[in-house]
Coordinates of C-alpha atoms in Angstrom, one line a residue:
M1 CA 132.7 -39.6 48.8
D2 CA 131.3 -43.0 49.4
L3 CA 130.5 -45.2 46.4
I4 CA 128.1 -48.2 46.4
T5 CA 128.2 -51.0 43.9
E6 CA 125.0 -52.9 43.0
G7 CA 125.1 -55.4 40.2
A8 CA 127.1 -53.9 37.4
I9 CA 126.7 -50.3 38.5
T10 CA 128.8 -48.2 40.8
F11 CA 127.2 -45.0 42.1
E12 CA 127.0 -42.3 44.8
T13 CA 123.9 -41.3 46.8
E14 CA 124.9 -38.0 48.3
G15 CA 122.0 -38.0 50.7
A16 CA 119.4 -39.2 48.2
F17 CA 117.1 -42.0 49.4
Y18 CA 118.7 -45.4 48.8
N19 CA 117.9 -48.7 50.3
P20 CA 120.0 -51.6 48.9
R21 CA 117.5 -54.2 50.0
M22 CA 114.7 -52.5 48.2
D23 CA 116.7 -52.1 45.0
A24 CA 115.1 -48.7 44.8
L25 CA 115.4 -46.3 41.9
A26 CA 114.9 -43.3 44.2
A27 CA 117.1 -40.2 43.4
S28 CA 120.3 -42.0 42.6
G29 CA 119.0 -43.5 39.3
I30 CA 120.3 -47.0 40.2
R31 CA 117.4 -49.0 39.0
G32 CA 117.3 -47.3 35.6
M33 CA 121.0 -47.6 35.2
R34 CA 120.9 -51.3 35.9
V35 CA 118.1 -51.7 33.4
A36 CA 120.2 -49.9 30.8
K37 CA 123.4 -51.8 31.5
E38 CA 122.4 -55.3 32.6
A39 CA 119.2 -55.7 30.5
Q40 CA 120.8 -53.7 27.6
V41 CA 117.8 -51.4 27.1
E42 CA 118.8 -48.7 24.7
A43 CA 116.4 -45.9 25.7
V44 CA 116.0 -45.3 29.4
S45 CA 114.4 -42.2 31.0
L46 CA 115.2 -41.1 34.6
N47 CA 113.1 -38.5 36.4
D48 CA 113.2 -36.7 39.7
I49 CA 111.7 -33.4 40.7
S50 CA 114.8 -32.5 42.6
Q51 CA 117.6 -30.6 40.8
E52 CA 120.2 -32.0 43.1
A53 CA 118.9 -35.5 42.3
R54 CA 119.2 -34.8 38.6
Q55 CA 122.8 -33.7 39.0
L56 CA 123.5 -36.8 41.0
M57 CA 122.0 -39.1 38.3
E58 CA 124.0 -37.4 35.6
R59 CA 127.2 -38.0 37.6
N60 CA 126.3 -41.6 38.1
L61 CA 125.5 -42.1 34.4
A62 CA 128.9 -40.6 33.5
R63 CA 130.7 -42.8 36.1
N64 CA 129.2 -45.9 34.4
A65 CA 129.6 -44.7 30.8
L66 CA 125.9 -44.8 30.3
T67 CA 123.5 -42.5 28.5
A68 CA 119.9 -41.8 29.4
S69 CA 117.3 -39.1 29.3
V70 CA 117.3 -37.3 32.6
T71 CA 114.5 -34.9 33.5
C72 CA 113.5 -32.8 36.5
L73 CA 109.7 -32.7 36.4
N74 CA 106.7 -33.5 38.4
A75 CA 106.2 -37.2 37.7
N76 CA 102.5 -36.8 36.9
V77 CA 103.3 -34.1 34.4
L78 CA 105.9 -36.3 32.6
L79 CA 103.7 -39.4 32.6
H80 CA 100.7 -37.5 31.2
E81 CA 102.8 -35.9 28.4
R82 CA 104.8 -39.0 27.3
H83 CA 104.2 -42.7 26.7
F84 CA 106.8 -45.4 27.5
Q85 CA 107.0 -49.1 26.8
A86 CA 107.6 -49.7 30.5
V87 CA 106.9 -47.5 33.5
D88 CA 108.5 -48.2 36.9
L89 CA 106.7 -46.4 39.7
D90 CA 108.6 -46.5 42.9
P91 CA 107.8 -43.5 45.2
F92 CA 108.4 -43.2 48.9
G93 CA 105.1 -44.2 50.5
S94 CA 101.9 -44.8 48.5
P95 CA 101.9 -44.9 44.7
S96 CA 98.2 -44.1 44.5
S97 CA 98.6 -40.4 43.5
Y98 CA 100.7 -41.4 40.5
L99 CA 98.7 -44.4 39.3
S100 CA 96.4 -42.5 37.0
A101 CA 99.3 -40.9 35.0
A102 CA 101.4 -44.1 35.1
S103 CA 98.5 -46.2 33.8
R104 CA 98.0 -43.7 30.9
S105 CA 101.7 -43.7 30.1
A106 CA 102.5 -47.4 30.2
R107 CA 102.2 -49.2 26.8
E108 CA 103.3 -52.7 27.7
Y109 CA 104.5 -53.0 31.2
L110 CA 103.8 -51.3 34.5
F111 CA 105.9 -51.9 37.7
V112 CA 104.6 -50.5 41.0
T113 CA 106.1 -50.4 44.5
A114 CA 104.2 -49.4 47.7
T115 CA 106.1 -48.9 50.9
D116 CA 103.1 -47.8 53.0
T117 CA 102.2 -51.4 54.1
A118 CA 100.5 -50.3 57.3
P119 CA 97.5 -48.7 55.4
L120 CA 97.6 -51.5 52.7
C121 CA 97.5 -54.3 55.2
G122 CA 94.9 -53.0 57.6
A123 CA 97.0 -51.5 60.4
H124 CA 95.8 -48.0 59.5
L125 CA 92.3 -48.7 58.3
M126 CA 91.0 -45.2 57.3
S127 CA 94.3 -44.3 55.6
G128 CA 94.1 -47.5 53.6
I129 CA 90.5 -46.7 52.5
R130 CA 91.4 -43.2 51.5
K131 CA 94.5 -44.1 49.5
Y132 CA 93.4 -47.4 47.9
M133 CA 89.6 -47.0 47.8
A134 CA 89.3 -50.4 49.5
V135 CA 88.8 -51.8 53.0
P136 CA 91.8 -53.7 54.2
L137 CA 91.8 -56.0 57.2
R138 CA 94.5 -56.9 59.7
T139 CA 94.2 -60.7 59.3
S140 CA 96.8 -63.5 59.5
Y141 CA 97.1 -63.2 55.7
H142 CA 97.3 -59.4 55.7
R143 CA 100.5 -59.3 53.5
E144 CA 98.8 -61.0 50.6
M145 CA 95.6 -58.9 51.2
G146 CA 97.7 -55.7 50.9
A147 CA 99.2 -56.9 47.6
R148 CA 95.8 -57.8 46.2
I149 CA 94.3 -54.5 47.2
L150 CA 97.1 -52.7 45.3
L151 CA 96.5 -54.9 42.3
G152 CA 92.8 -54.2 42.5
L153 CA 93.4 -50.4 42.5
V154 CA 95.7 -50.7 39.5
A155 CA 93.2 -52.8 37.6
R156 CA 90.5 -50.2 38.1
E157 CA 92.8 -47.4 37.0
L158 CA 93.8 -49.2 33.8
A159 CA 90.2 -50.2 33.1
R160 CA 89.1 -46.5 33.0
L161 CA 91.5 -46.2 30.1
D162 CA 90.2 -49.3 28.3
K163 CA 93.4 -51.1 29.4
S164 CA 93.9 -54.5 31.0
M165 CA 96.6 -56.1 33.1
Q166 CA 98.3 -59.4 33.6
P167 CA 100.3 -59.9 36.8
L168 CA 103.7 -61.3 36.1
L169 CA 105.2 -61.3 39.6
T170 CA 103.9 -60.1 42.9
H171 CA 105.9 -60.1 46.1
V172 CA 105.9 -58.6 49.6
T173 CA 109.4 -58.3 50.9
D174 CA 110.5 -56.5 54.1
H175 CA 108.4 -53.4 54.3
Y176 CA 107.2 -53.0 50.7
V177 CA 104.8 -54.5 48.1
R178 CA 106.1 -54.9 44.5
I179 CA 104.0 -55.8 41.5
Y180 CA 105.1 -56.4 37.9
L181 CA 102.3 -56.2 35.3
G182 CA 101.9 -56.7 31.6
V183 CA 99.5 -54.1 30.1
G184 CA 97.0 -54.7 27.3
K185 CA 94.6 -52.6 25.3
G186 CA 90.9 -52.9 24.5
A187 CA 87.6 -52.4 26.3
K188 CA 86.7 -56.1 26.2
A189 CA 90.1 -57.1 27.7
A190 CA 89.5 -54.5 30.4
D191 CA 86.1 -56.0 31.1
R192 CA 87.5 -59.4 31.4
C193 CA 90.2 -58.1 33.7
L194 CA 87.6 -56.5 36.0
Q195 CA 86.0 -59.9 36.5
N196 CA 89.0 -60.8 38.7
L197 CA 87.9 -58.2 41.3
G198 CA 86.1 -59.3 44.4
Y199 CA 85.9 -59.3 48.2
V200 CA 87.0 -61.4 51.1
E201 CA 84.6 -62.2 54.0
H202 CA 86.7 -62.9 57.1
C203 CA 85.7 -64.4 60.4
F204 CA 87.9 -63.3 63.3
G205 CA 86.3 -66.0 65.4
C206 CA 87.7 -69.2 63.7
G207 CA 89.9 -67.6 61.0
S208 CA 87.8 -68.9 58.1
F209 CA 87.5 -66.7 55.0
Y210 CA 85.3 -66.7 52.0
L211 CA 85.9 -65.3 48.5
L212 CA 83.1 -63.2 47.0
R213 CA 82.5 -61.6 43.6
E214 CA 80.0 -59.1 45.0
P215 CA 80.0 -57.2 48.3
K216 CA 77.1 -59.2 49.6
G217 CA 78.5 -61.3 52.4
S218 CA 76.1 -63.1 54.8
G219 CA 77.6 -61.3 57.8
V220 CA 77.8 -64.6 59.6
C221 CA 80.5 -67.3 59.5
R222 CA 79.2 -70.5 57.9
R223 CA 81.4 -72.5 60.2
C224 CA 81.2 -71.0 63.7
S225 CA 78.3 -68.4 63.3
C226 CA 80.5 -65.5 64.5
K227 CA 80.1 -62.1 62.8
T228 CA 82.2 -61.7 59.6
T229 CA 83.9 -58.6 58.2
L230 CA 84.1 -57.7 54.5
A231 CA 87.4 -56.6 52.9
G232 CA 87.9 -55.2 49.4
P233 CA 87.5 -54.6 46.5
L234 CA 90.7 -56.5 45.7
W235 CA 92.2 -58.7 43.0
L236 CA 91.2 -62.4 43.2
G237 CA 92.9 -63.5 40.0
R238 CA 96.3 -65.0 39.4
I239 CA 99.2 -62.9 40.9
Q240 CA 102.2 -65.0 39.7
D241 CA 103.1 -66.0 36.1
A242 CA 105.3 -69.1 36.5
A243 CA 106.6 -68.9 32.9
A244 CA 107.7 -65.3 33.2
I245 CA 109.3 -66.0 36.6
G246 CA 111.1 -69.0 35.1
K247 CA 112.7 -66.7 32.5
A248 CA 113.8 -64.4 35.2
L249 CA 115.4 -67.3 37.1
N250 CA 117.5 -68.0 34.1
I251 CA 119.4 -64.7 34.6
T252 CA 122.8 -65.6 35.9
Q253 CA 123.3 -62.3 37.8
L254 CA 120.5 -63.0 40.3
S255 CA 121.5 -62.7 43.9
R256 CA 120.8 -65.6 46.2
R257 CA 118.0 -63.6 47.9
A258 CA 116.3 -62.7 44.6
E259 CA 116.5 -66.3 43.4
K260 CA 114.9 -67.5 46.7
I261 CA 112.0 -65.1 46.3
L262 CA 111.4 -65.9 42.7
T263 CA 111.5 -69.6 43.3
A264 CA 109.0 -69.3 46.1
C265 CA 106.6 -67.2 44.0
A266 CA 106.8 -69.5 41.1
A267 CA 105.8 -72.5 43.3
E268 CA 102.7 -70.8 44.8
I269 CA 99.3 -72.2 43.8
E270 CA 96.7 -69.7 42.5
A271 CA 94.3 -70.0 45.5
P272 CA 94.0 -66.5 47.1
M273 CA 95.2 -65.9 50.7
Y274 CA 96.7 -68.4 53.0
Y275 CA 96.3 -70.0 56.5
D276 CA 98.8 -69.3 59.3
H277 CA 100.1 -72.7 60.5
H278 CA 101.2 -71.7 64.0
G279 CA 98.1 -69.5 64.6
I280 CA 95.9 -72.5 63.9
C281 CA 98.1 -74.7 66.2
E282 CA 97.8 -72.1 69.0
R283 CA 94.0 -72.0 68.6
L284 CA 93.8 -75.8 68.7
S285 CA 96.2 -76.0 71.6
I286 CA 98.5 -78.4 69.8
T287 CA 102.3 -78.5 69.3
P288 CA 103.2 -77.3 65.8
G289 CA 104.4 -80.0 63.5
R290 CA 106.2 -79.6 60.2
I291 CA 104.4 -77.3 57.8
D292 CA 105.5 -79.3 54.8
L293 CA 103.8 -82.4 56.2
A294 CA 100.5 -80.5 56.5
V295 CA 100.9 -79.3 52.9
E296 CA 101.5 -82.9 51.6
R297 CA 98.6 -84.2 53.6
L298 CA 96.3 -81.6 52.0
K299 CA 97.6 -82.7 48.5
A300 CA 97.0 -86.4 49.4
C301 CA 93.4 -85.5 50.2
G302 CA 92.9 -84.0 46.7
F303 CA 93.4 -80.3 47.5
Q304 CA 95.8 -77.9 46.0
A305 CA 98.4 -76.7 48.5
S306 CA 101.8 -75.0 48.7
R307 CA 104.0 -72.9 50.9
T308 CA 104.0 -69.1 50.3
H309 CA 106.6 -66.4 50.2
F310 CA 104.2 -64.1 52.0
S311 CA 104.8 -65.9 55.3
G312 CA 107.2 -68.7 56.4
L313 CA 104.3 -70.0 58.4
G314 CA 101.7 -69.7 55.6
I315 CA 99.9 -72.5 53.7
K316 CA 98.1 -71.6 50.5
T317 CA 95.3 -74.1 49.6
D318 CA 91.8 -74.3 48.2
A319 CA 90.8 -76.4 51.2
S320 CA 88.5 -75.1 54.0
M321 CA 89.6 -74.2 57.5
A322 CA 88.2 -77.5 58.8
D323 CA 90.2 -79.5 56.2
V324 CA 93.4 -77.5 57.0
E325 CA 92.9 -78.1 60.8
E326 CA 92.5 -81.8 60.2
A327 CA 95.7 -81.9 58.0
I328 CA 97.6 -80.1 60.7
R329 CA 96.3 -82.3 63.5
I330 CA 97.6 -85.5 61.8
S331 CA 100.8 -84.1 60.4

């Protein structure tokens, strides 16, 4: 029998889905056990519809001298019947079929993972529309678009229940999207939350994009007059909470990889989407310079600008495509 150690927990998987880079709960119970032991949460509930997975979780709990409520139920049934302070939704594939129940069950926090990045990011258009009730586009900033489409869907699910959300941390790593949300109550708060929903009008000709509150794009790029395409609805509000991320960075058990992701997320400016540095250089037929120099040039011109964890080649800024091109040319 092979044992795996992650953080302060030693466990077996016995064929259950486990990806150490995803830090997935899956059928082994690893995430819930780490929460119980490392975050010292007294009451943790673990659920999987498989009886074999339930037995596996019970063995792993005993191995680590931990106690938790272990159930073997359909997740939607459990989440409709009970309320929890925090709900961690980490299915294999799309979380969309569980979001209604999870939104109802979560009192203070809701954490959601989506591993079906192809539909979310526009590679499988119709699948993305069916699962997320939004139009995704395969753009140079598709990773952030996928995250914001997921956030938009959760915001709408919570609003139906007179609940609101505050994104604490959003990241797209490897092949999954992960969002951490604070959940609030009240119809007025839900209404304010919905004001963060909108659309992106994208030009595949010059790469410009425009943020819209209503699905009423002009259909023509203001810069190059090419036809534009509309994406959304999606979340246009803040996706990172620097204060919350700062608290997480103070945890001494963080891996070097986790620390790198959190640091990058905390440093991102609020402007939605990003520009692809090398893509712009290729279109302009110029040799790519240092991305950091382009970022600093934009700041010197009075714009907000930062790197982004979504892409090593990405520049987040409130500047227009023309301003970004100029900053890249002289950097």
